[in-house]
Coordinates of C-alpha atoms in Angstrom, one line a residue:
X452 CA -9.5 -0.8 -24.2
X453 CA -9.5 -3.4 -21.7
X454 CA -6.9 -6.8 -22.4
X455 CA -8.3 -10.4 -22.3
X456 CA -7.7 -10.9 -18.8
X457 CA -9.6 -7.6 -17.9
X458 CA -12.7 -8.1 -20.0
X459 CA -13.2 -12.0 -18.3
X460 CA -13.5 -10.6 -15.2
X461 CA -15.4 -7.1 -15.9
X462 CA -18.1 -9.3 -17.5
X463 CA -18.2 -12.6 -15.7
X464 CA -21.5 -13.8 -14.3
X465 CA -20.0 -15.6 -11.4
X466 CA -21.8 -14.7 -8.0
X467 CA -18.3 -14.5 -5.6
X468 CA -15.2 -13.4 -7.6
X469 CA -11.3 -12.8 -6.1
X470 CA -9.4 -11.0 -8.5
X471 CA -5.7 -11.5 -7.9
X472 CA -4.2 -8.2 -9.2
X473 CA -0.9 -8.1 -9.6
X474 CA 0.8 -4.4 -8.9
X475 CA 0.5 -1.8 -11.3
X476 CA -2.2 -4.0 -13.2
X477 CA -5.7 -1.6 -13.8
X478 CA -7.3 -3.2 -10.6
X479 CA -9.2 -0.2 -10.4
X480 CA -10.3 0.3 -14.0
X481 CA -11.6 -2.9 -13.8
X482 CA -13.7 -2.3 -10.9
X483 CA -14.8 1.2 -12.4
X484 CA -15.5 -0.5 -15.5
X485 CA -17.3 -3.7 -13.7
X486 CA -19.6 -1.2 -11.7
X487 CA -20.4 0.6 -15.2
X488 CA -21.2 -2.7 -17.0
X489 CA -23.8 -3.4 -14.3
X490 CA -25.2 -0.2 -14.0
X491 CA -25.4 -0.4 -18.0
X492 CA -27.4 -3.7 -17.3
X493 CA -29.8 -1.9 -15.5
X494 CA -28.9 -2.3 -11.8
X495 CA -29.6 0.8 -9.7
X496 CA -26.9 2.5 -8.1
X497 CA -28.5 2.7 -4.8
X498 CA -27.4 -1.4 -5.0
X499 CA -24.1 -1.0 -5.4
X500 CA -21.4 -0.9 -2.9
X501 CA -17.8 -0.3 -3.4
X502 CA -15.5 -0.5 -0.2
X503 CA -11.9 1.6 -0.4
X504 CA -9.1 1.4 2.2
X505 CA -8.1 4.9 2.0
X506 CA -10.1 8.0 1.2
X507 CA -7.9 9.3 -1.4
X508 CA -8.8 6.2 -3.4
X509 CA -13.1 6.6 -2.5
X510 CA -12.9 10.0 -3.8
X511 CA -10.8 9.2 -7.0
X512 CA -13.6 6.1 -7.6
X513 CA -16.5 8.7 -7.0
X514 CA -14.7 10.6 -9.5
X515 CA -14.2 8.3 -12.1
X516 CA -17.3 7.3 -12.0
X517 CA -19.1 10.4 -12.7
X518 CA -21.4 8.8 -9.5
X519 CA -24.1 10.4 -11.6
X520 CA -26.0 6.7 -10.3
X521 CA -25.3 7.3 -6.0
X522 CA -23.1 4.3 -6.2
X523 CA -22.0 3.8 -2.2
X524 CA -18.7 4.5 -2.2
X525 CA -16.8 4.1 1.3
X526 CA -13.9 3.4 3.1
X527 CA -14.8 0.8 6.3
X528 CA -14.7 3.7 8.5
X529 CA -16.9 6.3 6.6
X530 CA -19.6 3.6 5.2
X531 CA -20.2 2.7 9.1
X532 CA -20.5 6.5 10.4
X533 CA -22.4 7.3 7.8
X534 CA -24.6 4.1 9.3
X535 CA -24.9 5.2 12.8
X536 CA -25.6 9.1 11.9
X537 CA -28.0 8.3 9.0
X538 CA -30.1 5.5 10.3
X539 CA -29.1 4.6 13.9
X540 CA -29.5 8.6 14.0
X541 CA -26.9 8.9 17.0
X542 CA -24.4 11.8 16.8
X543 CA -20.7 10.5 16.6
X544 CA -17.5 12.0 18.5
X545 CA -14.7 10.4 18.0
X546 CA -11.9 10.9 19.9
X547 CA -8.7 13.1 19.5
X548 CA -5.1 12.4 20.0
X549 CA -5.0 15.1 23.3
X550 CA -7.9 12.6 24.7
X551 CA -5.7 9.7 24.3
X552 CA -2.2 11.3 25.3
X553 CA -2.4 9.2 28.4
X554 CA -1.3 6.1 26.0
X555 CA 1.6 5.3 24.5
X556 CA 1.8 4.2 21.2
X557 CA 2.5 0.8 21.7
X558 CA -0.7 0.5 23.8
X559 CA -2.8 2.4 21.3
X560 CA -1.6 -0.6 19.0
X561 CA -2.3 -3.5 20.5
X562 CA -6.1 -2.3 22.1
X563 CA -6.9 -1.6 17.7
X564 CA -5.5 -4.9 17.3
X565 CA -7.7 -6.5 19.5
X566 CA -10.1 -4.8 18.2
X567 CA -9.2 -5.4 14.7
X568 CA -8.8 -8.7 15.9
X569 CA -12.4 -9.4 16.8
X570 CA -11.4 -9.9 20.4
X571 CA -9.6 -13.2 19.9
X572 CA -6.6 -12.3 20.9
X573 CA -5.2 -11.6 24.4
X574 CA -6.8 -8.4 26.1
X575 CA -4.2 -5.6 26.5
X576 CA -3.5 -4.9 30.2
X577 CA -4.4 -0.8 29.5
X578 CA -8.2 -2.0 28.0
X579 CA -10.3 -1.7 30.8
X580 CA -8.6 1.6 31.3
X581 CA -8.7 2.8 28.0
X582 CA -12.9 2.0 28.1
X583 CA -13.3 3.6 30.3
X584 CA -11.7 6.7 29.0
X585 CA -14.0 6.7 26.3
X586 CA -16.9 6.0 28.3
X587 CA -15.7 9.0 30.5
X588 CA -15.6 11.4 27.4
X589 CA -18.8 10.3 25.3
X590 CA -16.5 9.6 22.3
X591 CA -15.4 6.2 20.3
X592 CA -12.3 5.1 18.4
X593 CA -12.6 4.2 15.0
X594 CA -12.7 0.1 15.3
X595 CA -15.5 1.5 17.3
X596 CA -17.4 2.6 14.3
X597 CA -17.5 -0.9 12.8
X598 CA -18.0 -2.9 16.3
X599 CA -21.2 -0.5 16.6
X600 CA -22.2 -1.4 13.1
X601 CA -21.7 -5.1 13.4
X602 CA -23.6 -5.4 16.6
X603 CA -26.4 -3.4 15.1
X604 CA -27.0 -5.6 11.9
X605 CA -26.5 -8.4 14.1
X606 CA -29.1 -7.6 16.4
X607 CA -31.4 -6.2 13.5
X608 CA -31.2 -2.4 14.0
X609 CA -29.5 -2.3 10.4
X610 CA -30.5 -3.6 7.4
X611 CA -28.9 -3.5 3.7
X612 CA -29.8 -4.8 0.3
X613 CA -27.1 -4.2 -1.5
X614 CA -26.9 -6.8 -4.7
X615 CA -23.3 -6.1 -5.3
X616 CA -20.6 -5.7 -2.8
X617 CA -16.6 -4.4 -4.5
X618 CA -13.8 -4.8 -1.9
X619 CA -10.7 -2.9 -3.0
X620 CA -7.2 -3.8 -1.6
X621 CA -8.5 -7.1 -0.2
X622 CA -5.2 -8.2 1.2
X623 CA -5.0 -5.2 3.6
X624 CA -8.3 -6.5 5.2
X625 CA -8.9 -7.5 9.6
X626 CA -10.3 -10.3 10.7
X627 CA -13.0 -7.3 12.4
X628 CA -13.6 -5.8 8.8
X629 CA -14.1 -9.4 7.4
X630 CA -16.9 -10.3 10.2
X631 CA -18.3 -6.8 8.9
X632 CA -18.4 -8.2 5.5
X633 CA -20.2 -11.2 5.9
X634 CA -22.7 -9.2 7.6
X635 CA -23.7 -7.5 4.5
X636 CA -24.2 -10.5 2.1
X637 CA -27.6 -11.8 1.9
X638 CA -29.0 -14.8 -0.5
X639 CA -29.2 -11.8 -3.1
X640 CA -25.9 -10.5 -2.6
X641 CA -22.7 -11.1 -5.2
X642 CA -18.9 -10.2 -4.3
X643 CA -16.4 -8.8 -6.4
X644 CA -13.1 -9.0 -4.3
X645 CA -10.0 -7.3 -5.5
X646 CA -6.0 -7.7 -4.0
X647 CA -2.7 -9.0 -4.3
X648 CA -1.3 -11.1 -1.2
X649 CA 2.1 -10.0 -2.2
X650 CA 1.3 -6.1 -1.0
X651 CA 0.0 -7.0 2.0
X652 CA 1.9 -4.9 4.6
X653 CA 0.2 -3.8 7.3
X654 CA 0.3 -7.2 9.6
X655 CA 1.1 -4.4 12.5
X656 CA -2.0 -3.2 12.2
X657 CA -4.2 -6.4 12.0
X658 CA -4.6 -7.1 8.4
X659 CA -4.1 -10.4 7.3
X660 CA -3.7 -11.6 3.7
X661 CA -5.2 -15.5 5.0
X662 CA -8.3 -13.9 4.7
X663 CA -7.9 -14.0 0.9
X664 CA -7.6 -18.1 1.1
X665 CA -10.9 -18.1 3.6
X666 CA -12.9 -15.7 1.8
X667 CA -11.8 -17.9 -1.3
X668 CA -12.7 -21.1 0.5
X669 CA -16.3 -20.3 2.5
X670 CA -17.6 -19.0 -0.6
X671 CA -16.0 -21.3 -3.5
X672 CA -15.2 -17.5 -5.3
X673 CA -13.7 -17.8 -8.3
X674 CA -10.0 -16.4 -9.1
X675 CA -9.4 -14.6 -12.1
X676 CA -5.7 -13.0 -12.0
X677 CA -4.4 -9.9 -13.5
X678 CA -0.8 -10.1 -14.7
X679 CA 0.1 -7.7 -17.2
X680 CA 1.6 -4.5 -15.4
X681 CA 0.9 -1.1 -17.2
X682 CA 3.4 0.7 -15.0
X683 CA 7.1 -0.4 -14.9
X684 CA 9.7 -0.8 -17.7
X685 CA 10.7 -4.6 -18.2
X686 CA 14.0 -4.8 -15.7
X687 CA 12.2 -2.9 -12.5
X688 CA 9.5 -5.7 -13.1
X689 CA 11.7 -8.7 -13.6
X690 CA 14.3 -7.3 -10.8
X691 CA 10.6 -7.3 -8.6
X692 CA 9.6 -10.5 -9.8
X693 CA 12.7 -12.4 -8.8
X694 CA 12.6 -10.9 -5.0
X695 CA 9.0 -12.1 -4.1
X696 CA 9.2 -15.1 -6.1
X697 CA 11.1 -16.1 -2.5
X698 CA 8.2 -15.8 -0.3
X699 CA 6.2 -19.0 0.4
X700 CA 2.8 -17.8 -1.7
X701 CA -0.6 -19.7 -2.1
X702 CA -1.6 -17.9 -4.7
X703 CA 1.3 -17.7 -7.0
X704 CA 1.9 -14.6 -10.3
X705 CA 4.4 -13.4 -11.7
X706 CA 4.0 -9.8 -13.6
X707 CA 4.0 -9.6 -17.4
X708 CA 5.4 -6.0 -18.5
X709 CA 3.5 -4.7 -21.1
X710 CA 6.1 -1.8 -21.4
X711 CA 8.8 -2.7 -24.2
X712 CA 11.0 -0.3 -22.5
X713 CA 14.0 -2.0 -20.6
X714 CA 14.2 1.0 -18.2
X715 CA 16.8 1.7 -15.6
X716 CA 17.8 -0.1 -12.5
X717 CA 20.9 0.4 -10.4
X718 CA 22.2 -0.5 -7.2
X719 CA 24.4 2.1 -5.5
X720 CA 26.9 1.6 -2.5
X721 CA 27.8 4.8 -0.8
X722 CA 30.8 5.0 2.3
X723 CA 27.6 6.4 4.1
X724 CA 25.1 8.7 4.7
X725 CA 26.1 11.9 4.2
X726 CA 28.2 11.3 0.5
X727 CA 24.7 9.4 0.0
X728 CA 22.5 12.2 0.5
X729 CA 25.1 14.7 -1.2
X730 CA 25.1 11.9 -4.6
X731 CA 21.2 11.9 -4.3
X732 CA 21.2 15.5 -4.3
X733 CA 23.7 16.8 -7.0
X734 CA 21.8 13.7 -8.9
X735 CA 18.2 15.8 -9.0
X736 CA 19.9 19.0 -9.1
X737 CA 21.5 17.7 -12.5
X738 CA 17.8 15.8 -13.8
X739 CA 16.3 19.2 -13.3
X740 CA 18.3 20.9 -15.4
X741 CA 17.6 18.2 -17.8
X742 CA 13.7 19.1 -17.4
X743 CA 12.9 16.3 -15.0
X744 CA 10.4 17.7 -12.8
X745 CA 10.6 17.2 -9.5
X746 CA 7.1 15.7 -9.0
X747 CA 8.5 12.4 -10.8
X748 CA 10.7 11.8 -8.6
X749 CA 10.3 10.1 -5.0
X750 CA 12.9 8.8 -2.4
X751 CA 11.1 6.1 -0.6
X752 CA 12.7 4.5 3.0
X753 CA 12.1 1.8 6.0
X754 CA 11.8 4.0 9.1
X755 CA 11.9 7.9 9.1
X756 CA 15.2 7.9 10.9
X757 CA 17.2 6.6 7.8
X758 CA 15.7 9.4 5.5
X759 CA 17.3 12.1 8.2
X760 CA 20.0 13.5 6.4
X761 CA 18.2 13.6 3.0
X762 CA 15.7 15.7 4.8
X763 CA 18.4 18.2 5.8
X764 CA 20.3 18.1 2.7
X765 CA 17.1 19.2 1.0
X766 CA 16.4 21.8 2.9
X767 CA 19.7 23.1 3.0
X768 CA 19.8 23.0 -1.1
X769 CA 16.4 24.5 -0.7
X770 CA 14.6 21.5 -2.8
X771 CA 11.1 21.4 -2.1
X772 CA 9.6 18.3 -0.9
X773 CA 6.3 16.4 0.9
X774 CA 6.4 17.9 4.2
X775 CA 6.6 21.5 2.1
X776 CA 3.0 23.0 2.7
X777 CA 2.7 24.7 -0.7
X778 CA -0.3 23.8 -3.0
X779 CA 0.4 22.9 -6.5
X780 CA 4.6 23.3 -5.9
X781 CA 6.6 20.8 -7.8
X782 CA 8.4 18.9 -5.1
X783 CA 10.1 15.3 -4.2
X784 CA 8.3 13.1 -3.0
X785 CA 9.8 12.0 -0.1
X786 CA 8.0 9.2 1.9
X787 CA 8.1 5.7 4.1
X788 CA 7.3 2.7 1.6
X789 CA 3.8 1.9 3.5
X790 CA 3.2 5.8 2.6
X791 CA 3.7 5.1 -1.0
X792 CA 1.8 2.7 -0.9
X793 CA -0.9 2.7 -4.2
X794 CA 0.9 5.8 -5.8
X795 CA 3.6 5.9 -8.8
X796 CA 6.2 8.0 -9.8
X797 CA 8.7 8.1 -13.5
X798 CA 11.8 7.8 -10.9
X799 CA 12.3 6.0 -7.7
X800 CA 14.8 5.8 -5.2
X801 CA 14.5 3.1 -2.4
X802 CA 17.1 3.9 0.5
X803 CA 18.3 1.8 3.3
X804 CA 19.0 -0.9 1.8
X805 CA 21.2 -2.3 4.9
X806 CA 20.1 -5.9 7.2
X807 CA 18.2 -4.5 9.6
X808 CA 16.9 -1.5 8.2
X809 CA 15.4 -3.1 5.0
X810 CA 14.5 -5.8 5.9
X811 CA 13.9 -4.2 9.8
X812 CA 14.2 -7.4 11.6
X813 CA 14.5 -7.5 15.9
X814 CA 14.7 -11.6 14.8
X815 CA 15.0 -13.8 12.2
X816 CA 11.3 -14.9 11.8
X817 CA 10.5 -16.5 8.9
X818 CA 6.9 -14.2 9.1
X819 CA 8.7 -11.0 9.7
X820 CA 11.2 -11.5 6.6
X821 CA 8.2 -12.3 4.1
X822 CA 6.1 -9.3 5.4
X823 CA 9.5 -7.2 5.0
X824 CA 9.9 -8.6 1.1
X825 CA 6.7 -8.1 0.8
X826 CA 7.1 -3.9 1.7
X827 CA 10.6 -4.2 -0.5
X828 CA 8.5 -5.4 -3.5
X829 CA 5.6 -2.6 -3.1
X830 CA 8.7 0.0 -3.0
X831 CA 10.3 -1.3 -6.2
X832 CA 6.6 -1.7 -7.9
X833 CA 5.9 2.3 -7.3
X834 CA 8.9 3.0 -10.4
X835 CA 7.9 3.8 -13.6
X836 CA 11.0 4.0 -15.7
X837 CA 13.9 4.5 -13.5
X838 CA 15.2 2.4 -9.6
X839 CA 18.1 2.8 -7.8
X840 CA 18.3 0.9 -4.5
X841 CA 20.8 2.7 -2.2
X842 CA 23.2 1.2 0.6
X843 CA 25.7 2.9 3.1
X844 CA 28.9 0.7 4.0
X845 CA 28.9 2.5 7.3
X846 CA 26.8 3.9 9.8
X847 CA 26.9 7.4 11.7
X848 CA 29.5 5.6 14.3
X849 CA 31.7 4.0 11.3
X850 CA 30.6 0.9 12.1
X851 CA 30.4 -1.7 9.2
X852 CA 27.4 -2.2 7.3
X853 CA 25.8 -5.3 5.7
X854 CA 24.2 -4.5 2.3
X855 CA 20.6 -6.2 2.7
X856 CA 19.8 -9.3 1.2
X857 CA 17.2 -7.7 -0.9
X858 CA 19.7 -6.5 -3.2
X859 CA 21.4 -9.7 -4.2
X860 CA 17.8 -11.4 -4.1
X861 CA 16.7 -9.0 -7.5
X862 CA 19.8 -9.4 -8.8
X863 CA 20.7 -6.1 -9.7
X864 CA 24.1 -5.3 -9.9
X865 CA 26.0 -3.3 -7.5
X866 CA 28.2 -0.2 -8.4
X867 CA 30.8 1.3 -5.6
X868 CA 30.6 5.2 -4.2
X869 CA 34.0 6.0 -6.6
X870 CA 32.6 4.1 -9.6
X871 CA 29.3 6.6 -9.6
X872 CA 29.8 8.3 -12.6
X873 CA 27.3 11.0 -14.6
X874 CA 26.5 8.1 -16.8
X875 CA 23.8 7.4 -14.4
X876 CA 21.2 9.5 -14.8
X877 CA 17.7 9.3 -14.2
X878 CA 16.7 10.3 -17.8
X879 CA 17.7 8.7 -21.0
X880 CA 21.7 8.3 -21.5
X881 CA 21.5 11.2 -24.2
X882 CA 24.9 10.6 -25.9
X883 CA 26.8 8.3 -23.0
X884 CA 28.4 6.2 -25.1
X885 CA 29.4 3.3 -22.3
X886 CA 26.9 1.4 -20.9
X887 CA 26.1 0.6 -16.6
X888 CA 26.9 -2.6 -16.8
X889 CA 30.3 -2.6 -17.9
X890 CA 30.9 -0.6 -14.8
X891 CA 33.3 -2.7 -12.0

């Protein structure tokens, strides 16, 4: 059954729609169920396109759709090579990392964000190089893909007729994928727009959450927002709540649990990261035993350097996790933040939690430290029932720490290495009979 706020927008009438969707709100039940309420009105499939940001998510709204109807269903990237094989009938090769090993990553970067960028920014120095490579090979990059497509509508060698366009993660959107956009709305044409500024976290790669405010703007959409969160217990949402309420936001929310659960939240301060990894360990061994799967539970970080000795504790302990091949195995899920990105899990624990790790700042930048919250808040958002937010006093050198300001800003309260007890489990405290919080 769909709540108030859900039901205005799956049945409004207006033409151009932002829905502002806070984390862990049904954003994509109410797209599924918006698509089926016009194809219930007696729109044709064949009209309908819904736009995706990864493939994982295209294939799970195919799914749930029963797509009995064709509804499009594409991420950027496949919609547009589906374009120039279908109907511009040219035969696509794109090209492969060994093609491109001449580049470092850096340069690979900044040529897709000028790209991305719709060539407004400063030309990288490797461009005309890079080109040329292509040109050399016969192949394109993906940016190419939509570049090729834009130029053809523009010039008229594409044509579409969709009557109902569905943007998914709208936040995560380049100013090139915008340009794209436009291109496909005719007189006919309504927008149903879906995001939430506040999990916008790929800047590095071009997106930009403005584009909410100029989409908003150029085509007077009406905002409906989406508060209630069907995810997290009440503290992981109020501890998420009072983090990103410090970033300067346009478009303001604040998430409404609907859970009447308190759930768990901890903050943990190991001497560093070995005794961190060995705590985090014993902790799942113990949870298993306990019948917590595995599969519930995922150890999220920054950068892939801080999750190191996890990684080796895990395999030492012989504890399957994500880089294990096996199909089907119940394992950890061990990933970066921007890899967890969209997924949930019962149990979450966030690691790193040190200035300069989380948030990873070279500067101060006011920019930087928002988009940095901004990851922070997607990582605590992924938690179903149980956080713990982990900080080492000292590094690998035994050099002193600072415990990042992320902690204080949710306001969760800190526990010392030698005041870890068994009382914090990831489960339910099944006959503890002293509570966290009266922990020093």
């Amino acid at each position: 059954m769909l709540n108030e706020q859900q039901r205005q927008v799956v049945t409004s009438s207006d033409r151009f729609i932002f829905v502002l969707a806070g984390a862990g709100s049904g954003k994509t039940r109410v797209i599924i169920e918006r698509i089926k309420h016009l194809l219930d009105q007696g729109i044709e499939g064949k009209k309908i396109l819904a736009i995706t940001f990864t493939h994982k998510a295209s294939e799970e709204m195919r799914k749930r759709l029963g797509n009995e109807q064709h509804v499009d269903v594409f991420t950027f990237h496949q919609f547009c090579y589906v374009q120039i094989e279908t109907w511009l009938n040219q035969t696509i090769r794109l090209a492969t990392e060994s093609e491109l090993s001449n580049f470092r990553e850096d340069e690979l970067l900044a040529i897709t964000n000028y790209k991305n960028g719709f060539m407004k920014t400063k030309r990288p120095r490797c461009y005309q190089k890079y080109t040329a490579l292509l040109k050399e090979k016969g192949v394109l990059d993906f940016d190419d893909l939509l570049l090729k497509v834009y130029d053809a509508i523009h010039h008229q060698h594409l044509h579409f007729s969709y009557q109902y366009i569905f943007i998914d993660e709208f936040q995560d959107t380049n100013l090139l994928q915008y340009m794209l956009f436009k291109k496909l709305i005719k007189k006919e044409t309504s927008v149903f727009a879906v995001g939430d500024p506040d999990q916008s976290i790929y800047k590095f790669r071009g997106a930009s959450s403005k584009i909410i405010e100029t989409y908003i703007k150029e085509f007077h959409a009406k905002t409906y927002v989406l508060s209630i969160n069907y995810r997290s217990d009440q503290r992981i949402i109020h501890a998420a709540n009072r983090l990103i309420k410090r970033n300067m936001r346009s478009l303001k929310k604040d998430l409404i649990p609907n859970s009447n659960n308190e759930g768990k939240t901890f903050h943990l301060l190991f001497l560093n990261e070995e005794t961190e990894a060995n705590w985090i360990i014993q902790c799942v061994k113990k949870e298993r035993k306990n019948g917590i799967k595995f599969g519930d539970i995922a150890i999220l970080y920054r950068n892939h350097v801080r999750a190191y000795q996890i990684k080796l504790k895990l395999y030492q302990e012989e504890i399957p996790f994500d880089e294990d091949e096996a199909v089907n195995i119940d394992a950890i899920h061990l990933l970066s933040i921007h890899q967890a990105k969209g997924l949930e899990f019962d149990h979450v624990i966030v690691i790193g939690l040190e200035e300069n790790m989380l948030p990873s700042l070279r500067n101060n930048q006011l920019i930087a430290l928002e988009e940095e919250r901004r990851l922070m808040f997607v990582g605590l958002t992924r938690a179903r029932h149980t956080l713990i937010l982990s900080s080492r006093m000292r590094d690998s050198s035994g050099r002193k720490l600072k415990v990042s300001r992320f902690v204080k800003e949710t306001e969760m309260k800190s526990i010392r290495e030698n005041h870890i007890s068994d009382i914090i489990s990831l489960g339910d405290n099944h006959g503890h009979k002293k509570p966290y919080q009266n922990l020093n």
